PDB file of C-alpha atoms in Angstrom:
ATOM      1  CA  LYS A   1      79.966  -9.364 -77.906  1.00 87.00           C
ATOM      2  CA  GLN A   2      77.188 -10.258 -79.837  1.00 92.00           C
ATOM      3  CA  GLU A   3      73.906 -10.323 -77.332  1.00 95.00           C
ATOM      4  CA  VAL A   4      70.338 -11.580 -78.407  1.00 97.00           C
ATOM      5  CA  THR A   5      67.373 -10.508 -77.067  1.00 97.00           C
ATOM      6  CA  GLN A   6      63.708 -11.805 -77.213  1.00 97.00           C
ATOM      7  CA  ILE A   7      60.506 -10.197 -76.114  1.00 92.00           C
ATOM      8  CA  PRO A   8      58.354 -11.534 -75.065  1.00 92.00           C
ATOM      9  CA  ALA A   9      59.456 -14.277 -72.560  1.00 95.00           C
ATOM     10  CA  ALA A  10      56.152 -15.440 -72.448  1.00 96.00           C
ATOM     11  CA  LEU A  11      53.340 -15.246 -75.008  1.00 95.00           C
ATOM     12  CA  SER A  12      49.651 -17.169 -74.175  1.00 97.00           C
ATOM     13  CA  VAL A  13      46.884 -16.622 -77.379  1.00 96.00           C
ATOM     14  CA  PRO A  14      43.939 -18.166 -78.077  1.00 97.00           C
ATOM     15  CA  GLU A  15      43.772 -20.976 -81.054  1.00 97.00           C
ATOM     16  CA  GLY A  16      43.600 -18.795 -84.353  1.00 97.00           C
ATOM     17  CA  GLU A  17      44.831 -15.757 -83.660  1.00 97.00           C
ATOM     18  CA  ASN A  18      48.012 -14.357 -85.769  1.00 97.00           C
ATOM     19  CA  LEU A  19      51.214 -13.768 -83.668  1.00 95.00           C
ATOM     20  CA  VAL A  20      54.314 -12.158 -83.567  1.00 96.00           C
ATOM     21  CA  LEU A  21      57.618 -12.744 -81.687  1.00 97.00           C
ATOM     22  CA  ASN A  22      60.841 -10.405 -81.708  1.00 97.00           C
ATOM     23  CA  CYS A  23      64.536 -10.877 -81.748  1.00 98.00           C
ATOM     24  CA  SER A  24      66.576  -8.173 -81.163  1.00 98.00           C
ATOM     25  CA  PHE A  25      70.818  -8.057 -81.703  1.00 97.00           C
ATOM     26  CA  THR A  26      73.727  -5.786 -80.722  1.00 95.00           C
ATOM     27  CA  ASP A  27      75.980  -6.643 -83.871  1.00 92.00           C
ATOM     28  CA  SER A  28      74.654  -6.228 -86.861  1.00 90.00           C
ATOM     29  CA  ALA A  29      77.386  -7.886 -88.607  1.00 89.00           C
ATOM     30  CA  ILE A  30      75.944 -11.243 -88.821  1.00 90.00           C
ATOM     31  CA  TYR A  31      76.644 -14.098 -91.765  1.00 88.00           C
ATOM     32  CA  ASN A  32      72.933 -15.604 -90.714  1.00 91.00           C
ATOM     33  CA  LEU A  33      70.068 -15.649 -88.401  1.00 95.00           C
ATOM     34  CA  GLN A  34      68.173 -19.134 -87.763  1.00 95.00           C
ATOM     35  CA  TRP A  35      64.613 -19.140 -85.820  1.00 97.00           C
ATOM     36  CA  PHE A  36      64.221 -22.636 -83.777  1.00 97.00           C
ATOM     37  CA  ARG A  37      61.423 -24.376 -82.197  1.00 97.00           C
ATOM     38  CA  GLN A  38      62.295 -26.212 -79.074  1.00 97.00           C
ATOM     39  CA  ASP A  39      59.699 -28.589 -77.383  1.00 95.00           C
ATOM     40  CA  PRO A  40      60.020 -29.140 -73.468  1.00 91.00           C
ATOM     41  CA  GLY A  41      63.247 -31.193 -73.109  1.00 87.00           C
ATOM     42  CA  LYS A  42      63.954 -31.941 -76.597  1.00 90.00           C
ATOM     43  CA  GLY A  43      66.103 -30.584 -79.367  1.00 93.00           C
ATOM     44  CA  LEU A  44      66.141 -27.750 -81.531  1.00 96.00           C
ATOM     45  CA  THR A  45      63.994 -28.034 -84.720  1.00 96.00           C
ATOM     46  CA  SER A  46      65.047 -25.223 -87.380  1.00 94.00           C
ATOM     47  CA  LEU A  47      62.171 -23.430 -88.963  1.00 97.00           C
ATOM     48  CA  LEU A  48      63.643 -20.778 -90.848  1.00 96.00           C
ATOM     49  CA  LEU A  49      66.936 -19.193 -91.806  1.00 93.00           C
ATOM     50  CA  ILE A  50      67.548 -15.954 -93.221  1.00 93.00           C
ATOM     51  CA  GLN A  51      70.919 -14.739 -95.070  1.00 90.00           C
ATOM     52  CA  SER A  52      72.695 -11.679 -94.176  1.00 90.00           C
ATOM     53  CA  SER A  53      71.784 -10.307 -98.011  1.00 90.00           C
ATOM     54  CA  GLN A  54      67.888 -11.391 -97.538  1.00 93.00           C
ATOM     55  CA  ARG A  55      64.836  -9.967 -95.905  1.00 95.00           C
ATOM     56  CA  GLU A  56      62.299 -12.440 -95.239  1.00 95.00           C
ATOM     57  CA  GLN A  57      62.135 -16.073 -95.501  1.00 96.00           C
ATOM     58  CA  THR A  58      58.408 -18.013 -95.537  1.00 97.00           C
ATOM     59  CA  SER A  59      57.745 -21.756 -94.768  1.00 96.00           C
ATOM     60  CA  GLY A  60      53.686 -22.286 -94.636  1.00 97.00           C
ATOM     61  CA  ARG A  61      52.415 -19.818 -91.849  1.00 97.00           C
ATOM     62  CA  LEU A  62      55.839 -18.936 -90.528  1.00 98.00           C
ATOM     63  CA  ASN A  63      57.414 -15.686 -91.921  1.00 98.00           C
ATOM     64  CA  ALA A  64      60.724 -14.702 -90.233  1.00 97.00           C
ATOM     65  CA  SER A  65      61.675 -10.763 -91.402  1.00 97.00           C
ATOM     66  CA  LEU A  66      65.355  -9.648 -91.044  1.00 97.00           C
ATOM     67  CA  ASP A  67      66.547  -5.780 -90.530  1.00 96.00           C
ATOM     68  CA  LYS A  68      70.091  -5.959 -90.015  1.00 93.00           C
ATOM     69  CA  SER A  69      70.899  -1.978 -89.378  1.00 92.00           C
ATOM     70  CA  SER A  70      68.233  -1.966 -86.725  1.00 95.00           C
ATOM     71  CA  GLY A  71      69.578  -5.470 -85.438  1.00 96.00           C
ATOM     72  CA  ARG A  72      66.066  -6.470 -85.315  1.00 97.00           C
ATOM     73  CA  SER A  73      64.110  -9.941 -87.141  1.00 98.00           C
ATOM     74  CA  THR A  74      60.432 -11.209 -86.386  1.00 97.00           C
ATOM     75  CA  LEU A  75      58.691 -14.282 -86.531  1.00 97.00           C
ATOM     76  CA  TYR A  76      55.329 -14.380 -87.610  1.00 97.00           C
ATOM     77  CA  ILE A  77      53.021 -17.140 -87.153  1.00 97.00           C
ATOM     78  CA  ALA A  78      49.297 -16.672 -89.013  1.00 98.00           C
ATOM     79  CA  ALA A  79      46.363 -18.928 -87.413  1.00 97.00           C
ATOM     80  CA  SER A  80      48.363 -20.143 -84.431  1.00 97.00           C
ATOM     81  CA  GLN A  81      46.949 -24.030 -83.408  1.00 97.00           C
ATOM     82  CA  PRO A  82      48.032 -25.877 -80.211  1.00 96.00           C
ATOM     83  CA  GLY A  83      50.523 -27.481 -81.939  1.00 96.00           C
ATOM     84  CA  ASP A  84      52.585 -24.519 -81.891  1.00 97.00           C
ATOM     85  CA  SER A  85      53.054 -24.166 -78.228  1.00 98.00           C
ATOM     86  CA  ALA A  86      56.703 -24.438 -77.121  1.00 97.00           C
ATOM     87  CA  THR A  87      59.633 -22.486 -76.976  1.00 97.00           C
ATOM     88  CA  TYR A  88      60.998 -20.585 -80.084  1.00 98.00           C
ATOM     89  CA  LEU A  89      64.930 -19.507 -79.944  1.00 98.00           C
ATOM     90  CA  CYS A  90      66.299 -17.083 -82.013  1.00 97.00           C
ATOM     91  CA  ALA A  91      70.123 -17.347 -83.230  1.00 97.00           C
ATOM     92  CA  VAL A  92      72.528 -15.581 -85.067  1.00 95.00           C
ATOM     93  CA  SER A  93      76.391 -16.255 -86.319  1.00 91.00           C
ATOM     94  CA  SER A  94      78.799 -14.053 -87.291  1.00 83.00           C
ATOM     95  CA  TYR A  95      81.368 -13.613 -90.309  1.00 73.00           C
ATOM     96  CA  GLY A  96      84.471 -15.915 -89.409  1.00 70.00           C
ATOM     97  CA  THR A  97      82.652 -18.214 -87.008  1.00 68.00           C
ATOM     98  CA  ALA A  98      79.697 -18.994 -89.086  1.00 62.00           C
ATOM     99  CA  SER A  99      78.671 -22.470 -87.172  1.00 75.00           C
ATOM    100  CA  LYS A 100      79.081 -20.400 -83.832  1.00 88.00           C
ATOM    101  CA  LEU A 101      75.491 -19.509 -82.905  1.00 93.00           C
ATOM    102  CA  THR A 102      74.341 -16.620 -80.511  1.00 95.00           C
ATOM    103  CA  PHE A 103      71.085 -17.707 -78.900  1.00 97.00           C
ATOM    104  CA  GLY A 104      68.137 -15.369 -77.121  1.00 97.00           C
ATOM    105  CA  THR A 105      66.820 -16.864 -73.777  1.00 95.00           C
ATOM    106  CA  GLY A 106      63.788 -17.479 -76.169  1.00 96.00           C
ATOM    107  CA  THR A 107      59.691 -16.631 -75.866  1.00 97.00           C
ATOM    108  CA  ARG A 108      57.742 -19.643 -74.347  1.00 97.00           C
ATOM    109  CA  LEU A 109      54.395 -19.794 -76.485  1.00 97.00           C
ATOM    110  CA  GLN A 110      50.927 -21.485 -75.481  1.00 97.00           C
ATOM    111  CA  VAL A 111      48.232 -21.716 -78.168  1.00 97.00           C
ATOM    112  CA  THR A 112      44.773 -22.417 -76.444  1.00 96.00           C
ATOM    113  CA  LEU A 113      41.526 -23.552 -77.364  1.00 91.00           C
TER     114      LEU A 113
ATOM    115  CA  ASP B   1      67.744 -39.734 -93.937  1.00 63.00           C
ATOM    116  CA  ALA B   2      68.709 -39.976 -90.193  1.00 82.00           C
ATOM    117  CA  GLY B   3      69.569 -36.338 -88.472  1.00 93.00           C
ATOM    118  CA  VAL B   4      72.011 -35.602 -85.828  1.00 96.00           C
ATOM    119  CA  THR B   5      72.078 -38.226 -83.077  1.00 97.00           C
ATOM    120  CA  GLN B   6      72.930 -38.120 -79.810  1.00 97.00           C
ATOM    121  CA  SER B   7      73.896 -40.909 -77.077  1.00 97.00           C
ATOM    122  CA  PRO B   8      73.214 -41.306 -74.324  1.00 97.00           C
ATOM    123  CA  THR B   9      69.603 -39.681 -73.614  1.00 96.00           C
ATOM    124  CA  HIS B  10      70.212 -38.843 -69.973  1.00 96.00           C
ATOM    125  CA  LEU B  11      72.778 -39.562 -67.770  1.00 96.00           C
ATOM    126  CA  ILE B  12      73.136 -39.091 -64.086  1.00 98.00           C
ATOM    127  CA  LYS B  13      76.858 -38.655 -62.278  1.00 98.00           C
ATOM    128  CA  THR B  14      78.177 -37.374 -59.260  1.00 98.00           C
ATOM    129  CA  ARG B  15      80.375 -34.388 -58.547  1.00 98.00           C
ATOM    130  CA  GLY B  16      84.309 -34.991 -59.147  1.00 98.00           C
ATOM    131  CA  GLN B  17      83.414 -37.982 -62.425  1.00 98.00           C
ATOM    132  CA  HIS B  18      83.966 -37.672 -65.589  1.00 98.00           C
ATOM    133  CA  VAL B  19      81.422 -38.165 -68.565  1.00 98.00           C
ATOM    134  CA  THR B  20      81.465 -38.374 -72.164  1.00 98.00           C
ATOM    135  CA  LEU B  21      78.760 -37.397 -74.751  1.00 98.00           C
ATOM    136  CA  ARG B  22      78.366 -38.697 -78.372  1.00 98.00           C
ATOM    137  CA  CYS B  23      77.162 -37.081 -81.165  1.00 98.00           C
ATOM    138  CA  SER B  24      76.711 -38.485 -85.115  1.00 97.00           C
ATOM    139  CA  PRO B  25      76.027 -35.968 -87.611  1.00 96.00           C
ATOM    140  CA  ILE B  26      74.013 -35.953 -90.240  1.00 94.00           C
ATOM    141  CA  SER B  27      75.802 -38.050 -93.065  1.00 92.00           C
ATOM    142  CA  GLY B  28      77.624 -35.689 -95.198  1.00 89.00           C
ATOM    143  CA  HIS B  29      78.034 -33.041 -92.579  1.00 91.00           C
ATOM    144  CA  LYS B  30      81.506 -32.006 -91.643  1.00 90.00           C
ATOM    145  CA  SER B  31      81.482 -29.615 -88.805  1.00 91.00           C
ATOM    146  CA  VAL B  32      79.913 -30.750 -85.580  1.00 94.00           C
ATOM    147  CA  SER B  33      79.146 -27.976 -82.913  1.00 95.00           C
ATOM    148  CA  TRP B  34      78.408 -28.452 -79.000  1.00 97.00           C
ATOM    149  CA  TYR B  35      76.305 -26.246 -76.879  1.00 98.00           C
ATOM    150  CA  GLN B  36      74.920 -26.242 -73.132  1.00 98.00           C
ATOM    151  CA  GLN B  37      71.343 -25.261 -72.286  1.00 97.00           C
ATOM    152  CA  VAL B  38      70.681 -24.735 -69.008  1.00 96.00           C
ATOM    153  CA  LEU B  39      67.269 -25.073 -67.803  1.00 91.00           C
ATOM    154  CA  GLY B  40      65.115 -21.587 -68.686  1.00 90.00           C
ATOM    155  CA  GLN B  41      67.890 -20.533 -70.871  1.00 93.00           C
ATOM    156  CA  GLY B  42      68.913 -20.558 -74.313  1.00 95.00           C
ATOM    157  CA  PRO B  43      71.774 -22.823 -75.772  1.00 97.00           C
ATOM    158  CA  GLN B  44      75.678 -21.212 -75.217  1.00 97.00           C
ATOM    159  CA  PHE B  45      78.494 -22.184 -77.579  1.00 96.00           C
ATOM    160  CA  ILE B  46      80.901 -24.947 -76.421  1.00 96.00           C
ATOM    161  CA  PHE B  47      82.973 -26.084 -79.386  1.00 93.00           C
ATOM    162  CA  GLN B  48      82.905 -26.349 -83.219  1.00 93.00           C
ATOM    163  CA  TYR B  49      85.284 -28.765 -85.028  1.00 93.00           C
ATOM    164  CA  TYR B  50      85.228 -29.055 -88.555  1.00 90.00           C
ATOM    165  CA  GLU B  51      87.325 -31.785 -90.526  1.00 87.00           C
ATOM    166  CA  LYS B  52      88.663 -33.173 -87.144  1.00 89.00           C
ATOM    167  CA  GLU B  53      90.298 -29.413 -86.313  1.00 91.00           C
ATOM    168  CA  GLU B  54      88.660 -27.142 -83.319  1.00 91.00           C
ATOM    169  CA  ARG B  55      87.146 -23.939 -85.231  1.00 89.00           C
ATOM    170  CA  GLY B  56      86.054 -22.886 -82.870  1.00 89.00           C
ATOM    171  CA  ARG B  57      85.878 -22.429 -78.297  1.00 92.00           C
ATOM    172  CA  GLY B  58      83.187 -20.757 -76.254  1.00 93.00           C
ATOM    173  CA  ASN B  59      83.887 -19.193 -72.416  1.00 94.00           C
ATOM    174  CA  PHE B  60      84.221 -22.738 -70.929  1.00 97.00           C
ATOM    175  CA  PRO B  61      86.767 -23.763 -68.183  1.00 97.00           C
ATOM    176  CA  ASP B  62      89.305 -26.499 -69.522  1.00 96.00           C
ATOM    177  CA  ARG B  63      87.632 -29.211 -67.954  1.00 98.00           C
ATOM    178  CA  PHE B  64      85.696 -29.253 -71.269  1.00 98.00           C
ATOM    179  CA  SER B  65      87.385 -30.837 -74.166  1.00 97.00           C
ATOM    180  CA  ALA B  66      86.289 -32.428 -77.620  1.00 97.00           C
ATOM    181  CA  ARG B  67      87.392 -34.507 -80.742  1.00 96.00           C
ATOM    182  CA  GLN B  68      85.913 -35.206 -83.861  1.00 96.00           C
ATOM    183  CA  PHE B  69      86.779 -38.440 -85.777  1.00 96.00           C
ATOM    184  CA  PRO B  70      87.826 -39.387 -89.526  1.00 95.00           C
ATOM    185  CA  ASN B  71      84.005 -40.537 -89.904  1.00 94.00           C
ATOM    186  CA  TYR B  72      82.686 -37.262 -88.496  1.00 95.00           C
ATOM    187  CA  SER B  73      81.746 -37.966 -85.225  1.00 97.00           C
ATOM    188  CA  SER B  74      82.105 -36.361 -81.925  1.00 97.00           C
ATOM    189  CA  GLU B  75      82.832 -36.992 -78.093  1.00 98.00           C
ATOM    190  CA  LEU B  76      82.349 -34.386 -75.796  1.00 98.00           C
ATOM    191  CA  ASN B  77      84.355 -34.434 -72.448  1.00 98.00           C
ATOM    192  CA  VAL B  78      84.160 -33.039 -69.078  1.00 98.00           C
ATOM    193  CA  ASN B  79      86.403 -33.799 -66.114  1.00 97.00           C
ATOM    194  CA  ALA B  80      85.686 -32.988 -62.428  1.00 98.00           C
ATOM    195  CA  LEU B  81      81.950 -32.539 -62.766  1.00 98.00           C
ATOM    196  CA  LEU B  82      80.514 -29.517 -60.907  1.00 98.00           C
ATOM    197  CA  LEU B  83      76.697 -29.548 -59.617  1.00 97.00           C
ATOM    198  CA  GLY B  84      76.453 -26.754 -62.248  1.00 97.00           C
ATOM    199  CA  ASP B  85      77.136 -28.498 -65.422  1.00 98.00           C
ATOM    200  CA  SER B  86      73.664 -30.374 -65.100  1.00 98.00           C
ATOM    201  CA  ALA B  87      72.281 -29.088 -68.549  1.00 97.00           C
ATOM    202  CA  LEU B  88      71.282 -30.112 -71.585  1.00 97.00           C
ATOM    203  CA  TYR B  89      73.910 -30.885 -73.925  1.00 98.00           C
ATOM    204  CA  LEU B  90      72.759 -30.321 -77.784  1.00 97.00           C
ATOM    205  CA  CYS B  91      74.792 -31.160 -80.712  1.00 97.00           C
ATOM    206  CA  ALA B  92      74.586 -29.738 -84.183  1.00 95.00           C
ATOM    207  CA  SER B  93      75.841 -30.339 -87.466  1.00 94.00           C
ATOM    208  CA  SER B  94      75.918 -28.540 -90.754  1.00 90.00           C
ATOM    209  CA  PHE B  95      77.921 -28.822 -94.256  1.00 84.00           C
ATOM    210  CA  PRO B  96      79.401 -25.301 -94.220  1.00 71.00           C
ATOM    211  CA  ARG B  97      78.728 -23.490 -97.752  1.00 67.00           C
ATOM    212  CA  ALA B  98      79.479 -20.045 -98.579  1.00 51.00           C
ATOM    213  CA  ALA B  99      76.027 -18.836 -98.657  1.00 55.00           C
ATOM    214  CA  ASP B 100      74.473 -21.175 -95.849  1.00 67.00           C
ATOM    215  CA  ASP B 101      75.426 -22.228 -93.077  1.00 78.00           C
ATOM    216  CA  GLU B 102      72.321 -23.700 -91.167  1.00 87.00           C
ATOM    217  CA  GLN B 103      72.887 -25.974 -88.313  1.00 90.00           C
ATOM    218  CA  PHE B 104      70.891 -29.026 -87.575  1.00 93.00           C
ATOM    219  CA  PHE B 105      70.154 -30.617 -84.146  1.00 95.00           C
ATOM    220  CA  GLY B 106      70.203 -33.648 -81.866  1.00 96.00           C
ATOM    221  CA  PRO B 107      67.921 -34.477 -79.124  1.00 96.00           C
ATOM    222  CA  GLY B 108      70.271 -33.789 -76.736  1.00 97.00           C
ATOM    223  CA  THR B 109      71.793 -35.545 -73.812  1.00 97.00           C
ATOM    224  CA  ARG B 110      70.449 -34.296 -70.338  1.00 97.00           C
ATOM    225  CA  LEU B 111      73.372 -34.916 -67.659  1.00 98.00           C
ATOM    226  CA  THR B 112      72.284 -34.514 -64.092  1.00 97.00           C
ATOM    227  CA  VAL B 113      75.223 -34.112 -61.686  1.00 98.00           C
ATOM    228  CA  LEU B 114      74.459 -34.597 -57.757  1.00 96.00           C
TER     229      LEU B 114
END
């Protein structure tokens, strides 16, 4: 059974800092990995998707890496801004059940002025 | 283009009642999945439907059921509501391709069971 863990559970940083969020998963036979952002009480916004054959993806100030063999992914946020404050969720899917995502519990990020 | 839409946005029910939640996928998407997110937790997979057929089911009791219509919209039904069913219910759609199956989520329906 796939299990996804995210560390830290919460993080507070001053504006302008670079930061790294971590995600680990127990079964390396994944189809892809997605990072999402969730604002309080809202739905999920897809940030980045990394296919199992890829090592990283970049979008603006965000960079996500994937190391399938070690069961790890990181989300790097450069030059953080108060608008980045949200919960960040990592989710993996497996071959044969590609639309079924297994989520971590998220990292709650607060960027202070 | 419109994203995934869900209705209603909020719902309050009492124990034992029945509820129906609705989801319209992004135009062209044929797969719809449902997730339950309890406060402070990550979403948990409930169902996936593709081309109107159930393709996956999570570890939820038979009180939970769903269906997909010819226009690819979907309904999630929950019978005999329990207090523990209070959660944010999320719908996701995708257009499954060989190399990618990015999931796009709607805003969710907040269900409160009293």
